[in-house]
Coordinates of C-alpha atoms and ligand atoms in Angstrom, one line a residue:
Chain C
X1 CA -7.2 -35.8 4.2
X2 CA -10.4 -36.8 2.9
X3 CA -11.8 -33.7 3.1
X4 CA -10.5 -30.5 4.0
X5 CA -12.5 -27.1 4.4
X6 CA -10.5 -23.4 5.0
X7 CA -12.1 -20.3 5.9
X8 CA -15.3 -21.2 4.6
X9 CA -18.1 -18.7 4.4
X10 CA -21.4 -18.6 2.4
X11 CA -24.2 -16.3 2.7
X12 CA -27.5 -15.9 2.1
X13 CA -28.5 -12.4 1.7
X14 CA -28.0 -11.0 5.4
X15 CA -28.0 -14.4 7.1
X16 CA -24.3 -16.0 6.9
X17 CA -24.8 -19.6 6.8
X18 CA -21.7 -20.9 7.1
X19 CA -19.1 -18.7 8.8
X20 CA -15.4 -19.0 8.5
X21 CA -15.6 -22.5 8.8
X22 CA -12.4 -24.7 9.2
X23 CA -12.6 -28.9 9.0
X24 CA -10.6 -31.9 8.4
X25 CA -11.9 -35.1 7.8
X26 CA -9.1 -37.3 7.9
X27 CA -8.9 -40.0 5.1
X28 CA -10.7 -43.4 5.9
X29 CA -12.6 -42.0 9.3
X30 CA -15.6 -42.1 10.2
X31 CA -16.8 -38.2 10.9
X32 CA -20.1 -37.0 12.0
X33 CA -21.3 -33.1 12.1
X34 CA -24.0 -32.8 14.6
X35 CA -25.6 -29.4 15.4
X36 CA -29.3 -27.9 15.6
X37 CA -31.5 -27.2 13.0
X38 CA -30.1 -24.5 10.9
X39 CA -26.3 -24.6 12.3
X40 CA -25.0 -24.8 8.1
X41 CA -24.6 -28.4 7.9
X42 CA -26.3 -28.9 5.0
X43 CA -25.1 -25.7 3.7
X44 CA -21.1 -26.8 4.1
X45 CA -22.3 -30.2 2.4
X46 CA -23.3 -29.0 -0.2
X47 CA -20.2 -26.5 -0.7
X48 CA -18.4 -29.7 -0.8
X49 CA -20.2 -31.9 -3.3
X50 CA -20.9 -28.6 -5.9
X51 CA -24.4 -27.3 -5.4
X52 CA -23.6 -24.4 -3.3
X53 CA -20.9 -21.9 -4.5
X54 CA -19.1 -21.0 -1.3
X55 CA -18.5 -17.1 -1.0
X56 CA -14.7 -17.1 0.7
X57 CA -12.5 -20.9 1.6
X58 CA -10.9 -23.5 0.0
X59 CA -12.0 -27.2 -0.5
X60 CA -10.4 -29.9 -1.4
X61 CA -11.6 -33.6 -1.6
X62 CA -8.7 -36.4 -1.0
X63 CA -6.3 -33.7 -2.1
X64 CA -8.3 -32.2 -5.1
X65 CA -9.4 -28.8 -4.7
X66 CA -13.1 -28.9 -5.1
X67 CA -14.1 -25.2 -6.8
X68 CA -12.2 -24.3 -9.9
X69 CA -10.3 -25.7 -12.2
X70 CA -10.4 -29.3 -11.1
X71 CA -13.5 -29.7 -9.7
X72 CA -15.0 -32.6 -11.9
X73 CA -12.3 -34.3 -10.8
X74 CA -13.1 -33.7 -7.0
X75 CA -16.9 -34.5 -8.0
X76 CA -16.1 -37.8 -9.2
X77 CA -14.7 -38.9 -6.1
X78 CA -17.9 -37.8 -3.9
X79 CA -20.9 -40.2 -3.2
X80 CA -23.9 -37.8 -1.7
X81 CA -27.4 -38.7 -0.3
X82 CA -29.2 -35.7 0.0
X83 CA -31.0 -34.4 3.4
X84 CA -34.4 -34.0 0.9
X85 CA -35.4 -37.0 -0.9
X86 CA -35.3 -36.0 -4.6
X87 CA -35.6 -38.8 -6.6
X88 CA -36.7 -38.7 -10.4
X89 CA -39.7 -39.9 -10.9
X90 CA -39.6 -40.6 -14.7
X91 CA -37.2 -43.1 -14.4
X92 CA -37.8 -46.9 -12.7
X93 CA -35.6 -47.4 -9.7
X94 CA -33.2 -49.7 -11.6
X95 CA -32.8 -47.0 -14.2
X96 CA -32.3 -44.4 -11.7
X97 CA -29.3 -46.0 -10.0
X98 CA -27.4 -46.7 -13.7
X99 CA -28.2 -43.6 -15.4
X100 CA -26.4 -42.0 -11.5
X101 CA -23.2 -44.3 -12.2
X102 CA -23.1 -43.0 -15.8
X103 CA -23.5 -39.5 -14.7
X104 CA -20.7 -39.8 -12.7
X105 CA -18.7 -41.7 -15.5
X106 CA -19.2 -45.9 -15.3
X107 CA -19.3 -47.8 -18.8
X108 CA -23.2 -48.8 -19.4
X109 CA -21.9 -52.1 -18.6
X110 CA -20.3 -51.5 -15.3
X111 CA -23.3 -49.3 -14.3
X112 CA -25.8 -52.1 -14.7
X113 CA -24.0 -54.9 -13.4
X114 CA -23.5 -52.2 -10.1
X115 CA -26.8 -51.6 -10.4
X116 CA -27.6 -55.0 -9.9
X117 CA -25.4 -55.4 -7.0
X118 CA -27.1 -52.2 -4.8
X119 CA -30.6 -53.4 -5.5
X120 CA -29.6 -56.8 -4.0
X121 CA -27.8 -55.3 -1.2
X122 CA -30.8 -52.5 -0.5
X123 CA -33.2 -55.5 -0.7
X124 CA -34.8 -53.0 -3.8
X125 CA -35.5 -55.7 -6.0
X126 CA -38.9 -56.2 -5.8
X127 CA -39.0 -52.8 -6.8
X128 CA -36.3 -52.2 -9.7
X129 CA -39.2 -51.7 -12.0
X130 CA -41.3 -49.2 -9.5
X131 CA -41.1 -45.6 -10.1
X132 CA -39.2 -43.4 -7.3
X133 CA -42.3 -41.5 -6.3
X134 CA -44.0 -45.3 -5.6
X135 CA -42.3 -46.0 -3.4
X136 CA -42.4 -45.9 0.7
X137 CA -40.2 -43.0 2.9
X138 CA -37.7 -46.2 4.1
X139 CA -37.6 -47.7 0.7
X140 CA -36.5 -43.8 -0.8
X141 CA -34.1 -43.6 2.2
X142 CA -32.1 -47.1 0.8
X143 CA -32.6 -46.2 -2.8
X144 CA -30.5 -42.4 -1.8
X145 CA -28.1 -44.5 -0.5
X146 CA -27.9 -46.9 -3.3
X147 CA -27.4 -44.1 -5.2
X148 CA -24.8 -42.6 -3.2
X149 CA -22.6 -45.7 -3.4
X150 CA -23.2 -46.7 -7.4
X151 CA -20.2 -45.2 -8.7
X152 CA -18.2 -46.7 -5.8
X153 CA -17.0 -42.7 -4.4
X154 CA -13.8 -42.7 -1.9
X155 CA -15.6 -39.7 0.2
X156 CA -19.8 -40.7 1.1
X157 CA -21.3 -37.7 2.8
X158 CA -24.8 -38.8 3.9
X159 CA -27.2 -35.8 5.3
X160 CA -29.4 -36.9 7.5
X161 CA -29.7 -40.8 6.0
X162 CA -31.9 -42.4 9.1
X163 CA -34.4 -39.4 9.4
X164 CA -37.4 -40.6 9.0
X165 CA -36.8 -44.1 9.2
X166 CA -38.1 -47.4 11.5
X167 CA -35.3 -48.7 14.2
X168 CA -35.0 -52.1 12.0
X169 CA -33.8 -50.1 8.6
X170 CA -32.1 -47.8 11.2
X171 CA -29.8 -50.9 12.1
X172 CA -29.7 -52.2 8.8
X173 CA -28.6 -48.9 7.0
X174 CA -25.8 -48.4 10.2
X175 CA -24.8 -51.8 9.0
X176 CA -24.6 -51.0 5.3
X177 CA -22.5 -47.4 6.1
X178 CA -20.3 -49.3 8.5
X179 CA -19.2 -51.8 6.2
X180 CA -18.5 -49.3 3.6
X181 CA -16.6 -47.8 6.7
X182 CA -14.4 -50.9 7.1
X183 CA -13.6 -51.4 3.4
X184 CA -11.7 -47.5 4.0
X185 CA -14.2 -45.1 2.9
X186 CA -14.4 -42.0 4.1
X187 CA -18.1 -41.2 5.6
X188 CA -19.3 -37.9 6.7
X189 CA -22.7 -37.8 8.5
X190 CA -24.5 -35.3 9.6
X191 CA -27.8 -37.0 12.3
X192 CA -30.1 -35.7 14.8
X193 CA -29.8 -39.2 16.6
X194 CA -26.4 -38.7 18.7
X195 CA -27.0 -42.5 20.0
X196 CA -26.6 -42.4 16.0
X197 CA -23.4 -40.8 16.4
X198 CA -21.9 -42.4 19.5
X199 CA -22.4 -45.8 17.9
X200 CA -21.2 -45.3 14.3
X201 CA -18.5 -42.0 14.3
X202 CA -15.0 -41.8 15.2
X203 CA -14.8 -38.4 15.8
X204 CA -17.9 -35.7 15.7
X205 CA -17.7 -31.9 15.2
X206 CA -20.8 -29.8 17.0
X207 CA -21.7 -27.0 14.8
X208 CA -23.9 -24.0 15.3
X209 CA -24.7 -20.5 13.6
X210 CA -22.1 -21.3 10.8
X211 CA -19.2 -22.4 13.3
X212 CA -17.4 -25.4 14.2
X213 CA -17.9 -25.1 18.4
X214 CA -15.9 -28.2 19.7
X215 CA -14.4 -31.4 18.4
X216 CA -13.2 -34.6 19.4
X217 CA -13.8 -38.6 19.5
X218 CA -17.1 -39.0 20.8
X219 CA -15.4 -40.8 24.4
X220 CA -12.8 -37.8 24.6
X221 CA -15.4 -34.9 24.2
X222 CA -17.9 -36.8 27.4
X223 CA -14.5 -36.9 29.4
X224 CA -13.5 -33.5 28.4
X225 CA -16.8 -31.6 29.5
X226 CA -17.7 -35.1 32.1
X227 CA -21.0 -35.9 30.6
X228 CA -22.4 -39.1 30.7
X229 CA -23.6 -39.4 27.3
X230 CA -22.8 -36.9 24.1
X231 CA -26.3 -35.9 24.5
X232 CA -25.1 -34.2 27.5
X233 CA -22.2 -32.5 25.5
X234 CA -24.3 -31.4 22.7
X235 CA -26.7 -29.6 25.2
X236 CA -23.5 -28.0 26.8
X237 CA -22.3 -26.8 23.5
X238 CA -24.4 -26.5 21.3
X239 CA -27.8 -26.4 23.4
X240 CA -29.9 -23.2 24.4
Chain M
X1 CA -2.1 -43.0 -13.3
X2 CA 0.0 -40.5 -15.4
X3 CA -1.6 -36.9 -15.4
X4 CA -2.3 -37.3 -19.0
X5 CA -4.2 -40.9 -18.3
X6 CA -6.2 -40.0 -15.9
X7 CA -7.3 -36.6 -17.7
X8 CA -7.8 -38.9 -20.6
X9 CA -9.7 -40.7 -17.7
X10 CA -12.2 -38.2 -16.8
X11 CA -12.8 -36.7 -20.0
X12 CA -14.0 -40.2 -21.2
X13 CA -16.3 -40.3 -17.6
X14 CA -17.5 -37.2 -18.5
X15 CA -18.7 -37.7 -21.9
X16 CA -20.4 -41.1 -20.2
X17 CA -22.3 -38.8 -17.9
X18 CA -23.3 -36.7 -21.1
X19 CA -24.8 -40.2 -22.7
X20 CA -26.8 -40.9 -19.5
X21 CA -28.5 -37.6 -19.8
X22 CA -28.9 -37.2 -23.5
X23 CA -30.3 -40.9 -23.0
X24 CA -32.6 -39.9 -19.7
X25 CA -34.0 -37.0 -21.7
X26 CA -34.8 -38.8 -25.0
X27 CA -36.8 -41.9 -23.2
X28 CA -39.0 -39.3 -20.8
X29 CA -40.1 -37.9 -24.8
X30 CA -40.7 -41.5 -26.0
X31 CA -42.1 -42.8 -22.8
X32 CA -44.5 -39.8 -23.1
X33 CA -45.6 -39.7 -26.6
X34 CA -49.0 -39.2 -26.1
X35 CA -47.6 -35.6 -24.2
X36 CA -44.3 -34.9 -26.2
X37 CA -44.9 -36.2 -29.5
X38 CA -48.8 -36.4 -31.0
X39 CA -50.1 -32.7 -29.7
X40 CA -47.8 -30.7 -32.2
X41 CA -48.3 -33.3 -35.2
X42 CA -52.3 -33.2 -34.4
X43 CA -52.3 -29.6 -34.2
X44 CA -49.9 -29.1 -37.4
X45 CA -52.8 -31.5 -39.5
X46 CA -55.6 -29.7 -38.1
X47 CA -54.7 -26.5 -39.4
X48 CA -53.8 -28.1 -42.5
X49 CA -56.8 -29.5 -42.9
X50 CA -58.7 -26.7 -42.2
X51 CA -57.0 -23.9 -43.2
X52 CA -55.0 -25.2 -46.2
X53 CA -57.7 -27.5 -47.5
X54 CA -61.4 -26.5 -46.2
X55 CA -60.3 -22.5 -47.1
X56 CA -57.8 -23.1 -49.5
X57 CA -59.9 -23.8 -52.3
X58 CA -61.3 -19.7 -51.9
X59 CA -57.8 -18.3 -51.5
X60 CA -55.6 -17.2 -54.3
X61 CA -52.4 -18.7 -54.3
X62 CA -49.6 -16.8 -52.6
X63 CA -46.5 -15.6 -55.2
X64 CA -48.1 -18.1 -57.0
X65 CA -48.0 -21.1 -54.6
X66 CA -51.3 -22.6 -53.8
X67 CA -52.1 -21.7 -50.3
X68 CA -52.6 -25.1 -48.7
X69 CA -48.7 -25.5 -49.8
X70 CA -48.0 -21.8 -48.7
X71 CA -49.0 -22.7 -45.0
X72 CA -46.8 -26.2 -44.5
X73 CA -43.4 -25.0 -44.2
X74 CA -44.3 -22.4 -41.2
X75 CA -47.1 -25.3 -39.5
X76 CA -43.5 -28.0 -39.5
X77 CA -41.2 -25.2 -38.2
X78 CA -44.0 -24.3 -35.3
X79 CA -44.3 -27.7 -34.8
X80 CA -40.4 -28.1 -34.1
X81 CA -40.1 -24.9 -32.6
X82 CA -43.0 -25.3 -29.6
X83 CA -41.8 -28.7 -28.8
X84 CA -38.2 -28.5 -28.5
X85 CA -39.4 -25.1 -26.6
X86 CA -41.9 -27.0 -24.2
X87 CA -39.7 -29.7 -23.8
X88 CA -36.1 -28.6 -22.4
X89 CA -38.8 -25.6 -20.3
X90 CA -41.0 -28.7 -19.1
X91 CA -38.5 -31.4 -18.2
X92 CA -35.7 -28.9 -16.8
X93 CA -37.8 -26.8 -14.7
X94 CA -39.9 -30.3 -13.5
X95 CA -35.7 -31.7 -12.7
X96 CA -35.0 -28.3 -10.5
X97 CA -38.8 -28.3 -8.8
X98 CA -38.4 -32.3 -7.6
X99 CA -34.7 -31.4 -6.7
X100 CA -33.2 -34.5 -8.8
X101 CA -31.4 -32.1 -11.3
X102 CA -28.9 -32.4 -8.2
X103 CA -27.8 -35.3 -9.3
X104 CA -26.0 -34.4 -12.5
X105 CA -25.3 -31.4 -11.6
X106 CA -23.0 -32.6 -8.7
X107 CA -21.7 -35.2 -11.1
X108 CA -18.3 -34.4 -13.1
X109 CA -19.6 -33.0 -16.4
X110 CA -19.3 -29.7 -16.9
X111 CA -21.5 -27.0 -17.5
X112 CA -21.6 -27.0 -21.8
X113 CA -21.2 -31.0 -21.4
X114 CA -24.5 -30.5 -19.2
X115 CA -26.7 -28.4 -21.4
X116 CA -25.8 -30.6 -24.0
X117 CA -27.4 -33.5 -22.4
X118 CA -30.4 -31.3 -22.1
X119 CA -30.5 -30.2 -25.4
X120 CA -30.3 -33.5 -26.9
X121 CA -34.1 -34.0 -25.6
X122 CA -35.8 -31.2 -27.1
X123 CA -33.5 -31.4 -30.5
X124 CA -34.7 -35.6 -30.7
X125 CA -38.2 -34.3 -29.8
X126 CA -38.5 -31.4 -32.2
X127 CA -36.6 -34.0 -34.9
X128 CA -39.5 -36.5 -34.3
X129 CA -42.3 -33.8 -34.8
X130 CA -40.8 -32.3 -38.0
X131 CA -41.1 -35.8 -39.3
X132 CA -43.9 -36.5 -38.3
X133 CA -45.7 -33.5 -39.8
X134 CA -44.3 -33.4 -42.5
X135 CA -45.2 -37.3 -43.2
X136 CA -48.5 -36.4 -42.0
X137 CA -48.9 -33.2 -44.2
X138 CA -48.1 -35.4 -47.1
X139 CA -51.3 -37.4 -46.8
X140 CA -53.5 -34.8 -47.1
X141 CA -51.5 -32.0 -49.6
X142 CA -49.0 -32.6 -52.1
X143 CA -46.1 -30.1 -52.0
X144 CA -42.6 -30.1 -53.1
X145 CA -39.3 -31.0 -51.1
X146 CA -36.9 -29.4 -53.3
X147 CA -34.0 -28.6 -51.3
X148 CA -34.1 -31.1 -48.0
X149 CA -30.6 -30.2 -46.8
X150 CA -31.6 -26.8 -45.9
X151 CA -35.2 -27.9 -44.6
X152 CA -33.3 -30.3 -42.1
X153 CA -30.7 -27.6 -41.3
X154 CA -33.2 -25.0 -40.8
X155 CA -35.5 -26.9 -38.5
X156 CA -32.3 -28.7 -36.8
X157 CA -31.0 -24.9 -36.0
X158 CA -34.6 -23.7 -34.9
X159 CA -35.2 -26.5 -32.6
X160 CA -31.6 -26.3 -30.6
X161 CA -32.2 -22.2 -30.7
X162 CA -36.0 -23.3 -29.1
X163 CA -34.7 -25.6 -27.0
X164 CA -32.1 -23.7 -25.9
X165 CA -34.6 -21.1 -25.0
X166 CA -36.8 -23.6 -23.4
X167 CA -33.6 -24.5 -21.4
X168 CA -33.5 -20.6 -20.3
X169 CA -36.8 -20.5 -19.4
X170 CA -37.1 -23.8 -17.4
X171 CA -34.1 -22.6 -15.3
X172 CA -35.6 -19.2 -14.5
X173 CA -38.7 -20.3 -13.6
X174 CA -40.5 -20.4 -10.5
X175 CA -43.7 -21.4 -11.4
X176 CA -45.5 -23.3 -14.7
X177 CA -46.7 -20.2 -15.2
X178 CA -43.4 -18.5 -16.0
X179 CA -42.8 -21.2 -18.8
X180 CA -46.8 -21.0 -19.8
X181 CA -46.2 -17.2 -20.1
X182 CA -43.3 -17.0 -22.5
X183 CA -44.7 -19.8 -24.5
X184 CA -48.3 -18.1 -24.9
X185 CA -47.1 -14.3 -24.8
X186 CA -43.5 -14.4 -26.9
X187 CA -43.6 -17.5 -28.8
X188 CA -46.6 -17.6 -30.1
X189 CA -47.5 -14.4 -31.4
X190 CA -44.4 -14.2 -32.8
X191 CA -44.6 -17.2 -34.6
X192 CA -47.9 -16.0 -35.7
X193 CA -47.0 -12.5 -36.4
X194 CA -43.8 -15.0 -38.7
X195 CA -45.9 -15.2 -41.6
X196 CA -46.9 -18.7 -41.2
X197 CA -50.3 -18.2 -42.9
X198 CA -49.6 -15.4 -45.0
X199 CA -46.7 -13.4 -46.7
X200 CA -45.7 -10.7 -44.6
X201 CA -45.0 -8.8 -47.5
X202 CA -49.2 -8.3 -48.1
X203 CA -49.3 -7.0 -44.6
X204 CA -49.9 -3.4 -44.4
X205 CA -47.6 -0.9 -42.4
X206 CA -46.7 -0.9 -39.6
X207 CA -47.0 -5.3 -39.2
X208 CA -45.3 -5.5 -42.1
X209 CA -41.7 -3.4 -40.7
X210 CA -42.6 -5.0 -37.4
X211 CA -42.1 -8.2 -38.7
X212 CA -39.1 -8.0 -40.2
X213 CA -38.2 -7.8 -37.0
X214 CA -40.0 -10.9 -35.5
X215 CA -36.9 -13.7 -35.6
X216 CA -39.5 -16.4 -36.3
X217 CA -40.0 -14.6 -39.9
X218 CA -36.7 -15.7 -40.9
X219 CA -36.7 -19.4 -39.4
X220 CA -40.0 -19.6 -41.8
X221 CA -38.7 -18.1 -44.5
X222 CA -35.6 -20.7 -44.7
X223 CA -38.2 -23.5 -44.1
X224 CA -40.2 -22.0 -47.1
X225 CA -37.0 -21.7 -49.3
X226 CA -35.9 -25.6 -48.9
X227 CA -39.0 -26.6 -49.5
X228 CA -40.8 -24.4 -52.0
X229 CA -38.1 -23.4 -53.6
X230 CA -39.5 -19.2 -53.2
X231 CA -39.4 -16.8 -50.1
X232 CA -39.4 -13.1 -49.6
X233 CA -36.0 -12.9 -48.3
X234 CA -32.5 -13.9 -49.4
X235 CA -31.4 -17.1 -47.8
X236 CA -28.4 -15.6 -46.6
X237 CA -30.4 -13.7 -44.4
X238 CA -32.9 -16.3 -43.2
X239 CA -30.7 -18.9 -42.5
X240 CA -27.8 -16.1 -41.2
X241 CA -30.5 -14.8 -38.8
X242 CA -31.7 -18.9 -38.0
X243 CA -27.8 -20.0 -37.4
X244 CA -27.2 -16.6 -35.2
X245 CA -30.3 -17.0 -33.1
X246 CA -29.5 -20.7 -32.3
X247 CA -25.7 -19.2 -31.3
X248 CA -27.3 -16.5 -29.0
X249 CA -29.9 -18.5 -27.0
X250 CA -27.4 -21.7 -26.8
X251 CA -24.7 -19.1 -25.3
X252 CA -27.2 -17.8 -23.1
X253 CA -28.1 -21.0 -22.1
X254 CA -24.5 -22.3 -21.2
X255 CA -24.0 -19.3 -19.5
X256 CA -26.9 -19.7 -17.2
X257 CA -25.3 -23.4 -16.8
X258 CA -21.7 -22.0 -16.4
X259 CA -22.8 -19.4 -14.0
X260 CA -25.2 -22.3 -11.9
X261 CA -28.2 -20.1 -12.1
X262 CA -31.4 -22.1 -11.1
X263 CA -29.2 -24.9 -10.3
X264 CA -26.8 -24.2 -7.5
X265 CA -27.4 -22.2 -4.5
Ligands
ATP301 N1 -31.0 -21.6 -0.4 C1 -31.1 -20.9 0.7 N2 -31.5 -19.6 0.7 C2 -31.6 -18.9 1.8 N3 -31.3 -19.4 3.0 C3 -30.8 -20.7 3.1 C4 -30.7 -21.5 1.9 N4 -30.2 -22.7 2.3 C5 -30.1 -22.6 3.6 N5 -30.4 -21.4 4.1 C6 -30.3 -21.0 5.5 O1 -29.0 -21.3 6.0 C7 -29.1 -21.7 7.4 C8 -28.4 -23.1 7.5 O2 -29.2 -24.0 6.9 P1 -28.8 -25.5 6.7 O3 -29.8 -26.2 5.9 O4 -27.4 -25.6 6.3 O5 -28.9 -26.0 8.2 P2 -28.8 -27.5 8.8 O6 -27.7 -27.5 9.8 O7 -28.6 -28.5 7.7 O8 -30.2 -27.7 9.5 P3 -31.1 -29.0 9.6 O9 -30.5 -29.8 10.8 O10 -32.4 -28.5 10.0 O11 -31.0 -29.8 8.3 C9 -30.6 -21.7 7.7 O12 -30.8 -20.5 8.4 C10 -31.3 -21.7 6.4 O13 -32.5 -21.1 6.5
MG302 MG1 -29.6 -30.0 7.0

């Protein structure tokens, strides 16, 4: 599996945000979570790539449980782009995408020839020498998933990576996650846009209060509840 | 990969990781000298000047050391001491509020590989500043080195226990003026009340108990033993208190790491 959550549960205070949650992303698909606004998706992302400490469950990332003992290891294998743009704005965007693949463990040498590379391929160059906080909402969008995909990670788990963005990056960045589809990474995504979905996933889970609520391929779950589009599902089982 | 390989594997990805932070955290103190680096020499020279040379001249000596000497030791070790403080505080606490701490902190160091990174930063800042006073001090009093291996392990000591501190502070925070507080409230009068302008000894009861008391005292005292040669306490003490201070706010610090506090939800 490429990712694997059991029995999940996190809470804040009274409000459980994630509630025993079960998912398996099998290894190489393409998997997106779709749910309302304050379902827990980016609360079970970030149990997965270690910056929320789940309460009860088990994770494990290509096999590697992700809490515990081996979770560098598990870390290392994750590339994430963050819901909230949080880029550091000390650093010029060149800089910002070698010191990530050093963080996560590439030679200074690797890490700036990759750096190189996602500049070319984000069509960041003009900017490799701007600071983070210069820059506009789409460009922040490509540097995220730049960053995401420096240090070359077998699981990408993108949150949200088209909010906020014009329909021509919108292609342009399906276009980037699908290729990195086809080479036989894994990609979670979580979207609002469930066009978004339909086009790019090969199986979605609907998600809401904490819960997993249905499953499928996108083409089974309109013939299992005879929608016309998974708009329609969603608004079955996940709307109010 | 064999299982030893690839933990050989990680272990040299993780130290790699620990460059790129120790590295991110030294350029944001070079690339913002005019912030990080000239305040605490300026301020160090100014009280030289004006305490050491412009009312020097009326004081007597203290134990016999002229008073514009008495004062440098203390003036470096506040130097190094507020800016390893303010820096790990400032550029931790500025990581957590613009979120982008995220990104080592979901990267495969671990949590004392981490704040080592971090403490690299205030340690190379508060290294700079010592220098840099004491260069600077130089120009305008003459006073004697005599022991530098116990100056640069005092100060080296005092500036990982500060920024350790600082490291603390910048990950409880929710505001600047958390960090502003226990840098105006607790640092500084205890670096004051650390008999950097006078020998607490000449202080009359209860300050001079209290200060015995005041960690800072000792930190000075060791600065004022390697480089005067003469303090009021045994060095075993000074630098025994210095040493266990740095162990007890770097511990603290790791633990807050270890235990994701400020960092992880
Ligand atoms: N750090 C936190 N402290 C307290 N509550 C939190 C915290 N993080 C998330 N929550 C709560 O957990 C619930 C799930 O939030 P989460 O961000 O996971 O939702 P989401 O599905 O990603 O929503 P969206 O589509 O709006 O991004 C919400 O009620 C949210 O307020
Ligand atoms: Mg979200």
């Amino acid at each position: 599996m490429g990712l694997r959550v059991e029995g999940l549960v996190k809470r804040f205070g009274d409000l459980t945000a994630v509630d025993s949650l079960d998912l398996a992303v099998p290894e190489g698909s393409f998997f997106g979570l779709l749910g309302p606004n304050g379902a827990g998706k980016t609360t079970l992302i970030r149990s997965v790539v270690g910056l929320c400490e789940p309460d009860e469950g088990h994770i494990e990332v290509l096999g590697v449980p992700a809490w515990g003992r081996r979770g560098a290891e598990a870390r290392r294998l994750i590339g994430y782009a963050p819901q909230e743009v949080a880029l550091d704005r000390f650093v010029p965007v060149r800089e910002a995408l070698e010191l990530h693949g050093r963080y996560f463990g590439m030679s200074r040498r690797d890490a700036v020839a990759r750096a190189r590379e996602m500049l070319a391929t984000f069509e960041l160059e003009d900017k490799a020498t701007s600071y983070a906080n210069l820059l506009s909402g789409g460009m922040r969008r490509r540097l995220l998933l730049a960053r995401a995909l420096v240090h070359r990670p077998r699981l990408v788990i993108l949150d949200e990576p088209t909010a906020g963005v014009d329909i021509e990056l919108r292609h342009d960045l399906w276009a980037h996650i699908s290729r990195l589809h086809a080479d036989g990474t894994t990609i979670l995504l979580t979207t609002h846009y469930l066009e978004e979905a339909e086009a790019l996933c090969e199986r979605v889970a609907f998600m809401r209060d904490g819960q997993i609520v249905t499953e499928g391929a996108p083409a089974e779950l309109r013939g299992r509840f005879g929608a016309g589009r998974l708009e329609d599902v969603y608004l079955r089982v996940v709307g109010r | 990969m064999s299982a030893e390989a690839s933990a050989r594997d990680l272990r040299r990805a993780q130290w790699r990781g620990v460059g790129a932070v120790a590295e991110r955290e030294i350029l944001r103190v070079l690339r913002l000298w005019k912030q990080t680096l000239v305040p605490q020499v300026l301020v160090a020279v100014l009280f030289i000047v004006v305490f050491g040379l412009a009312l020097g001249g009326r004081l007597d000596g203290i134990g016999g050391v002229p008073y514009e000497q008495f004062i440098v030791p203390g003036l470096v070790l506040m130097g190094v001491g507020t800016a390893a403080f303010a820096n790990n505080g400032t550029s931790i606490y500025q990581a957590r509020g613009d979120g982008f701490i995220e990104d080592p902190v979901s990267s495969p160091m671990t949590a004392s590989q981490l704040l080592l990174g971090y403490l690299s930063g205030g340690i190379v800042r508060a290294a700079i500043i010592g220098v840099g006073i004491v260069a600077a001090a130089r120009a305008f009093v003459v006073f004697p080195l005599v022991n530098a291996g116990l100056v640069v392990a005092t100060l080296l000591l005092s500036g990982i226990a500060f920024a350790a501190l600082g490291t603390v502070v910048g990950l409880y925070a929710r505001g600047w003026e958390h960090q502003n507080f226990v840098g105006n409230l607790v640092i500084q009068p205890l670096v004051f009340l650390g008999g950097v302008f006078y020998a607490v000894d000449d202080l009359p009861e209860p300050w001079a108990t209290i200060s015995r008391f005041d960690p800072i005292f000792y930190m000075v005292e060791a600065t004022r033993e390697g480089m005067l040669g003469a303090a009021e306490v045994p060095l075993g003490l000074s630098l025994g208190v210095t040493a266990g201070l740095a162990a007890l706010m770097v511990l603290w610090a790791y633990t807050l790491f270890r235990r994701g506090v400020g960092l992880r939800t």
